[in-house]
């Protein structure tokens, strides 16, 4: 699923929306001390109070919020696994009986609790529903509504949420004119910050892909590897941060640690250009592509053998493909960090070519070419002669 696919389904989680129908909600409360199921409750989602529905809708949106390869990961299911989660979820998707669906979701919960103890009580919420995506109109002259024809997608979404102790508060009673300590013992379920979850199946080109699952991590670039492998039975994946590190280490292994700013700017621009020319949703680069990028950017001392060896040395996989969106800062809307002992500076990728490290009179200087006055804390700097 690309960012647009995820955004399309995420925005449908709202009350009284005819493009999203949630049939059932199943909540399971798990105790931290014993890792036992303390309580479970299933009901039709439409029977919840409106305020409760809104709380859950917000929670479901948060599960699907985040950048691909940072918080959201499209994972492929492993093969040759005993009692695979893929099959459990597929059965849950197809069954018409609510009790059968609950039983299948409990199988996933049991996988979560096997050889694991959580640091706090948690609540695991499952929903199953149907998502309708309107087809595009055939022409501007067509009088058909964009909702006359829709794609129908059945799905299961899981949200994992931690509990927290209620706040200890001191209240003032106006009637009895006295201070009272507010005693609340019921734990609070934090629906504002899910610690994990998933969506099954993935949707690609308006079709369900039951061979992949969209996993949501609690924190950016920190997927729960045990959950991915043992609960979801999915293959491991690289985070965006890890992909970027691999690219940097591969380049250093192949051409060394020294690179001027203009060449680095060329590298980023070349990767961005290549990705814009490719029609696939997630363009990737293997060692041959990286070699072509470096040569096109002005690096001379590089060849196929060096790049293949670098991939082997860094990741021990010459067939690995780097995702371009994780390499090019422009794709991730992140600045490039320039670190020195005197100051740390952040510049956008397209402005990197205006930065130079120069040597003058035995000293090194970081020079930034600017077209306008430089303002520091509201003061405009006076231009000085370089001497």
Coordinates of C-alpha atoms in Angstrom, one line a residue:
X1 CA 0.0 0.0 0.0
X2 CA 1.3 3.4 -0.9
X3 CA 0.7 6.6 1.1
X4 CA -2.4 7.5 -0.9
X5 CA -4.0 4.0 -0.4
X6 CA -3.4 4.3 3.4
X7 CA -4.7 7.9 3.5
X8 CA -7.8 6.9 1.5
X9 CA -8.9 4.3 4.0
X10 CA -7.8 6.2 7.1
X11 CA -10.0 9.2 6.3
X12 CA -13.0 7.0 6.1
X13 CA -13.0 6.2 9.8
X14 CA -15.7 8.6 10.8
X15 CA -19.3 8.2 12.1
X16 CA -22.2 8.0 9.7
X17 CA -20.0 7.4 6.7
X18 CA -21.6 5.4 3.9
X19 CA -18.2 4.4 2.6
X20 CA -17.2 2.6 5.8
X21 CA -19.2 0.0 7.6
X22 CA -17.8 -1.5 10.8
X23 CA -19.7 -4.7 11.6
X24 CA -18.1 -6.0 14.9
X25 CA -15.8 -4.8 17.6
X26 CA -14.0 -7.2 19.9
X27 CA -12.1 -6.0 23.0
X28 CA -9.8 -8.2 25.0
X29 CA -8.3 -7.0 28.3
X30 CA -5.0 -8.6 29.2
X31 CA -3.4 -8.5 32.7
X32 CA 0.3 -7.7 32.9
X33 CA 1.1 -9.9 36.0
X34 CA -0.2 -13.1 34.6
X35 CA -0.5 -12.4 30.9
X36 CA -4.0 -13.8 31.2
X37 CA -7.2 -12.7 29.4
X38 CA -9.1 -11.0 32.2
X39 CA -12.1 -10.0 30.1
X40 CA -13.4 -10.1 26.6
X41 CA -16.4 -8.4 25.0
X42 CA -17.8 -8.4 21.5
X43 CA -20.7 -6.4 20.1
X44 CA -22.0 -4.7 17.0
X45 CA -20.1 -1.4 16.5
X46 CA -23.3 0.5 15.8
X47 CA -24.6 -0.4 19.3
X48 CA -21.9 1.7 20.9
X49 CA -22.7 5.1 22.2
X50 CA -21.8 7.8 19.7
X51 CA -19.1 9.3 22.0
X52 CA -17.5 5.8 22.4
X53 CA -17.6 5.3 18.6
X54 CA -15.8 8.6 18.1
X55 CA -13.1 7.5 20.6
X56 CA -12.5 4.3 18.7
X57 CA -12.6 6.0 15.3
X58 CA -9.9 8.4 16.4
X59 CA -7.9 5.4 17.7
X60 CA -8.2 3.5 14.4
X61 CA -7.0 6.6 12.5
X62 CA -4.0 6.8 14.7
X63 CA -3.1 3.1 14.0
X64 CA -2.9 4.0 10.3
X65 CA -1.0 7.3 10.8
X66 CA 2.7 7.6 10.0
X67 CA 5.2 7.4 7.2
X68 CA 5.8 4.2 5.3
X69 CA 8.9 2.2 6.5
X70 CA 8.9 4.4 9.6
X71 CA 5.7 3.6 11.5
X72 CA 3.8 1.7 8.8
X73 CA 5.3 -1.4 7.2
X74 CA 3.8 -3.5 4.4
X75 CA 5.0 -7.0 5.3
X76 CA 4.9 -10.3 3.3
X77 CA 3.7 -13.4 5.2
X78 CA 6.2 -16.2 5.8
X79 CA 5.7 -19.5 4.1
X80 CA 5.8 -22.9 5.8
X81 CA 4.6 -21.8 9.2
X82 CA 2.5 -23.9 11.6
X83 CA -0.9 -22.3 12.2
X84 CA -0.1 -19.2 10.1
X85 CA -1.7 -15.9 11.1
X86 CA -2.4 -15.3 7.4
X87 CA -4.8 -18.3 7.4
X88 CA -6.4 -17.2 10.7
X89 CA -7.1 -13.7 9.5
X90 CA -8.3 -15.0 6.1
X91 CA -10.8 -17.3 7.9
X92 CA -11.9 -14.4 10.1
X93 CA -12.4 -12.3 7.0
X94 CA -14.6 -14.9 5.3
X95 CA -16.7 -16.3 8.2
X96 CA -20.2 -15.0 8.6
X97 CA -20.5 -16.2 12.3
X98 CA -19.5 -13.7 14.9
X99 CA -18.5 -16.4 17.4
X100 CA -16.1 -18.0 14.8
X101 CA -14.5 -14.6 14.2
X102 CA -14.0 -14.0 17.9
X103 CA -12.4 -17.5 18.2
X104 CA -10.0 -16.7 15.4
X105 CA -9.1 -13.3 16.9
X106 CA -8.4 -15.0 20.2
X107 CA -5.9 -17.3 18.5
X108 CA -3.9 -14.2 17.5
X109 CA -4.2 -13.0 21.1
X110 CA -2.8 -16.3 22.4
X111 CA 0.1 -15.8 20.0
X112 CA 0.7 -12.4 21.5
X113 CA 0.8 -13.9 25.0
X114 CA 3.0 -16.8 24.3
X115 CA 6.4 -16.4 26.1
X116 CA 5.8 -12.7 26.6
X117 CA 4.8 -10.4 29.4
X118 CA 3.7 -6.8 28.9
X119 CA 4.9 -4.0 31.2
X120 CA 1.3 -2.8 31.7
X121 CA -2.3 -4.1 31.3
X122 CA -3.2 -3.8 27.6
X123 CA -6.4 -3.9 25.6
X124 CA -6.4 -5.5 22.2
X125 CA -9.2 -4.3 19.9
X126 CA -10.3 -6.0 16.7
X127 CA -12.8 -4.7 14.2
X128 CA -14.0 -6.2 11.0
X129 CA -15.8 -4.1 8.4
X130 CA -16.2 -3.1 4.8
X131 CA -14.5 -0.2 3.0
X132 CA -16.1 1.1 -0.2
X133 CA -14.0 3.0 -2.6
X134 CA -15.8 4.9 -5.5
X135 CA -14.7 4.2 -9.0
X136 CA -13.7 7.1 -11.1
X137 CA -16.1 8.5 -13.6
X138 CA -15.6 7.5 -17.2
X139 CA -15.8 11.0 -18.4
X140 CA -16.6 14.5 -17.3
X141 CA -19.9 14.3 -19.3
X142 CA -21.1 11.3 -17.4
X143 CA -24.1 11.9 -15.1
X144 CA -23.4 8.9 -13.0
X145 CA -22.5 9.7 -9.4
X146 CA -19.0 8.7 -8.3
X147 CA -20.7 6.4 -5.7
X148 CA -22.9 4.5 -8.2
X149 CA -20.0 2.1 -8.7
X150 CA -17.6 1.2 -5.9
X151 CA -14.9 -1.2 -5.0
X152 CA -15.8 -3.2 -1.9
X153 CA -13.0 -4.3 0.5
X154 CA -13.5 -6.4 3.6
X155 CA -10.9 -5.9 6.2
X156 CA -9.8 -6.6 9.8
X157 CA -8.0 -4.0 11.8
X158 CA -6.3 -4.5 15.2
X159 CA -5.3 -1.8 17.6
X160 CA -3.2 -2.5 20.7
X161 CA -3.4 0.0 23.5
X162 CA -1.9 0.3 26.9
X163 CA -3.6 1.2 30.1
X164 CA -2.6 3.8 32.7
X165 CA -3.4 4.5 36.3
X166 CA -6.0 7.3 36.8
X167 CA -4.8 10.7 38.0
X168 CA -4.8 11.4 41.7
X169 CA -6.7 14.6 42.2
X170 CA -7.9 16.8 45.0
X171 CA -11.4 18.2 44.5
X172 CA -13.3 20.9 46.3
X173 CA -17.0 20.2 47.2
X174 CA -18.9 23.5 46.9
X175 CA -21.9 22.1 48.8
X176 CA -20.2 20.6 51.8
X177 CA -17.4 23.2 51.6
X178 CA -14.5 20.8 52.0
X179 CA -11.6 19.3 50.1
X180 CA -12.0 15.7 49.0
X181 CA -9.5 13.3 47.6
X182 CA -10.8 11.9 44.4
X183 CA -10.4 8.1 44.6
X184 CA -10.7 6.4 41.2
X185 CA -9.4 2.8 40.8
X186 CA -10.5 2.0 37.2
X187 CA -7.6 2.0 34.8
X188 CA -7.7 4.4 31.8
X189 CA -7.3 2.9 28.3
X190 CA -5.1 5.2 26.3
X191 CA -6.7 5.3 22.9
X192 CA -4.7 8.3 21.8
X193 CA -1.4 6.5 21.5
X194 CA -1.7 2.9 20.2
X195 CA 1.4 0.8 20.8
X196 CA 0.9 -1.3 17.8
X197 CA -1.7 -2.8 15.4
X198 CA -2.3 -4.0 11.9
X199 CA -4.6 -3.9 8.9
X200 CA -5.4 -7.1 6.9
X201 CA -5.4 -7.4 3.9
X202 CA -3.4 -4.8 2.1
X203 CA -5.0 -3.0 -0.8
X204 CA -3.1 -2.5 -4.0
X205 CA -4.6 -1.1 -7.3
X206 CA -8.1 -1.4 -5.8
X207 CA -7.6 -5.1 -5.1
X208 CA -7.1 -7.0 -1.9
X209 CA -3.7 -8.5 -1.3
X210 CA -4.0 -11.3 1.2
X211 CA -0.3 -12.1 1.0
X212 CA 0.6 -8.9 2.7
X213 CA -0.3 -7.2 5.9
X214 CA 0.1 -3.6 7.0
X215 CA 1.8 -3.5 10.4
X216 CA 1.8 -0.4 12.6
X217 CA 4.6 0.2 15.0
X218 CA 4.2 2.2 18.2
X219 CA 7.2 4.4 17.6
X220 CA 8.9 5.5 14.4
X221 CA 11.7 3.2 13.2
X222 CA 11.1 0.8 16.1
X223 CA 9.1 -2.1 14.8
X224 CA 8.5 -4.9 17.3
X225 CA 10.5 -7.7 15.6
X226 CA 9.1 -10.4 17.9
X227 CA 5.5 -9.4 17.1
X228 CA 6.2 -9.3 13.4
X229 CA 7.8 -12.7 13.3
X230 CA 6.0 -14.7 16.0
X231 CA 2.5 -13.1 16.0
X232 CA 2.0 -12.0 12.4
X233 CA 4.3 -14.7 11.0
X234 CA 5.6 -12.0 8.6
X235 CA 9.0 -11.5 7.1
X236 CA 11.5 -9.0 8.6
X237 CA 11.7 -5.6 7.1
X238 CA 14.2 -2.7 7.0
X239 CA 13.1 0.7 8.4
X240 CA 13.6 3.9 6.5
X241 CA 16.4 4.8 9.0
X242 CA 18.1 1.5 8.4
X243 CA 17.8 1.8 4.7
X244 CA 19.4 5.2 4.7
X245 CA 22.3 3.9 6.9
X246 CA 22.8 1.0 4.6
X247 CA 23.1 3.3 1.6
X248 CA 25.6 5.6 3.3
X249 CA 27.7 2.6 4.5
X250 CA 27.6 1.0 1.0
X251 CA 28.8 4.3 -0.6
X252 CA 31.6 4.7 2.0
X253 CA 32.7 1.1 1.5
X254 CA 32.9 1.6 -2.3
X255 CA 34.4 5.0 -2.7
X256 CA 35.7 6.1 0.8
X257 CA 34.6 8.6 3.4
X258 CA 35.4 11.8 1.5
X259 CA 32.8 13.5 -0.7
X260 CA 32.3 17.1 -1.6
X261 CA 28.9 18.8 -1.2
X262 CA 28.3 19.3 -4.9
X263 CA 28.8 15.6 -5.6
X264 CA 26.5 14.6 -2.8
X265 CA 23.9 17.0 -4.1
X266 CA 24.2 15.4 -7.5
X267 CA 23.7 12.0 -6.0
X268 CA 20.5 13.0 -4.3
X269 CA 19.2 14.8 -7.5
X270 CA 20.1 11.8 -9.7
X271 CA 18.2 9.4 -7.4
X272 CA 15.3 11.7 -7.4
X273 CA 15.3 12.0 -11.1
X274 CA 15.5 8.2 -11.6
X275 CA 12.5 7.7 -9.2
X276 CA 10.4 10.3 -11.1
X277 CA 11.0 8.5 -14.3
X278 CA 10.0 5.1 -12.9
X279 CA 6.3 4.2 -13.0
X280 CA 6.3 1.8 -10.1
X281 CA 4.9 2.9 -6.7
X282 CA 8.1 2.1 -4.7
X283 CA 11.2 2.5 -6.9
X284 CA 14.2 0.6 -5.7
X285 CA 18.0 0.6 -6.3
X286 CA 20.2 -2.4 -6.4
X287 CA 24.0 -2.3 -6.5
X288 CA 24.0 -1.6 -10.3
X289 CA 21.6 1.3 -9.9
X290 CA 23.8 2.8 -7.1
X291 CA 26.8 2.4 -9.4
X292 CA 25.0 4.3 -12.2
X293 CA 24.0 7.1 -9.7
X294 CA 27.5 7.6 -8.5
X295 CA 29.0 7.7 -12.0
X296 CA 26.4 10.1 -13.2
X297 CA 27.1 12.3 -10.2
X298 CA 30.8 12.7 -11.0
X299 CA 32.3 9.8 -9.0
X300 CA 35.0 8.3 -11.2
X301 CA 36.7 5.6 -9.1
X302 CA 33.7 3.2 -8.9
X303 CA 32.7 0.0 -10.8
X304 CA 30.3 -2.9 -10.7
X305 CA 32.6 -5.1 -8.8
X306 CA 33.2 -2.5 -6.1
X307 CA 29.5 -1.9 -5.6
X308 CA 28.7 -5.6 -5.4
X309 CA 31.4 -6.1 -2.9
X310 CA 30.2 -3.2 -0.9
X311 CA 26.7 -4.6 -0.7
X312 CA 28.2 -8.0 0.4
X313 CA 30.3 -6.3 3.1
X314 CA 27.6 -4.1 4.5
X315 CA 24.4 -6.2 4.3
X316 CA 25.7 -9.6 3.2
X317 CA 23.1 -9.6 0.4
X318 CA 24.1 -8.6 -3.1
X319 CA 20.5 -8.8 -4.2
X320 CA 19.2 -6.3 -1.7
X321 CA 17.3 -3.3 -3.1
X322 CA 17.2 0.0 -1.4
X323 CA 14.0 2.0 -1.4
X324 CA 14.6 5.4 -3.1
X325 CA 12.1 7.2 -0.8
X326 CA 14.2 6.2 2.2
X327 CA 17.5 7.5 0.6
X328 CA 16.6 10.8 -0.8
X329 CA 15.9 13.4 1.9
X330 CA 13.5 15.2 -0.4
X331 CA 11.2 12.1 -0.4
X332 CA 11.0 12.1 3.4
X333 CA 10.8 15.9 3.8
X334 CA 13.9 15.9 6.0
X335 CA 16.8 18.2 6.0
X336 CA 20.4 17.2 5.7
X337 CA 22.3 17.7 8.9
X338 CA 25.8 19.3 8.8
X339 CA 27.6 18.7 12.1
X340 CA 30.6 20.7 13.3
X341 CA 32.1 21.4 16.7
X342 CA 31.1 25.0 16.3
X343 CA 27.5 24.6 15.1
X344 CA 25.0 22.2 13.7
X345 CA 23.3 23.3 10.5
X346 CA 20.3 21.8 8.6
X347 CA 19.8 22.5 4.9
X348 CA 17.3 21.2 2.4
X349 CA 18.7 18.7 -0.2
X350 CA 18.2 21.2 -3.1
X351 CA 20.3 23.8 -1.2
X352 CA 23.2 21.5 -0.4
X353 CA 25.0 22.6 -3.5
X354 CA 25.3 26.1 -2.0
X355 CA 27.4 24.8 0.9
X356 CA 31.2 24.4 0.6
X357 CA 34.0 23.5 2.9
X358 CA 37.0 25.8 1.9
X359 CA 40.5 26.2 3.2
X360 CA 42.0 29.6 3.5
X361 CA 45.2 30.7 5.2
X362 CA 45.6 27.4 6.9
X363 CA 42.1 27.2 8.3
X364 CA 38.9 25.4 7.3
X365 CA 35.7 27.3 6.8
X366 CA 32.1 26.3 6.1
X367 CA 30.9 28.6 3.4
X368 CA 27.2 29.0 2.5
X369 CA 26.3 31.0 -0.6
X370 CA 23.2 33.1 0.0
X371 CA 21.2 35.5 -2.2
X372 CA 19.7 37.7 0.5
X373 CA 20.6 39.2 3.8
X374 CA 21.2 36.8 6.7
X375 CA 19.2 37.5 9.8
X376 CA 20.2 36.2 13.2
X377 CA 17.8 36.8 16.2
X378 CA 16.2 39.7 14.3
X379 CA 19.6 41.3 13.4
X380 CA 20.7 41.6 9.8
X381 CA 24.3 40.6 9.4
X382 CA 26.7 43.1 7.9
X383 CA 28.6 41.6 4.9
X384 CA 32.3 41.3 5.5
X385 CA 35.3 40.9 3.2
X386 CA 36.8 37.4 3.2
X387 CA 40.4 38.0 4.4

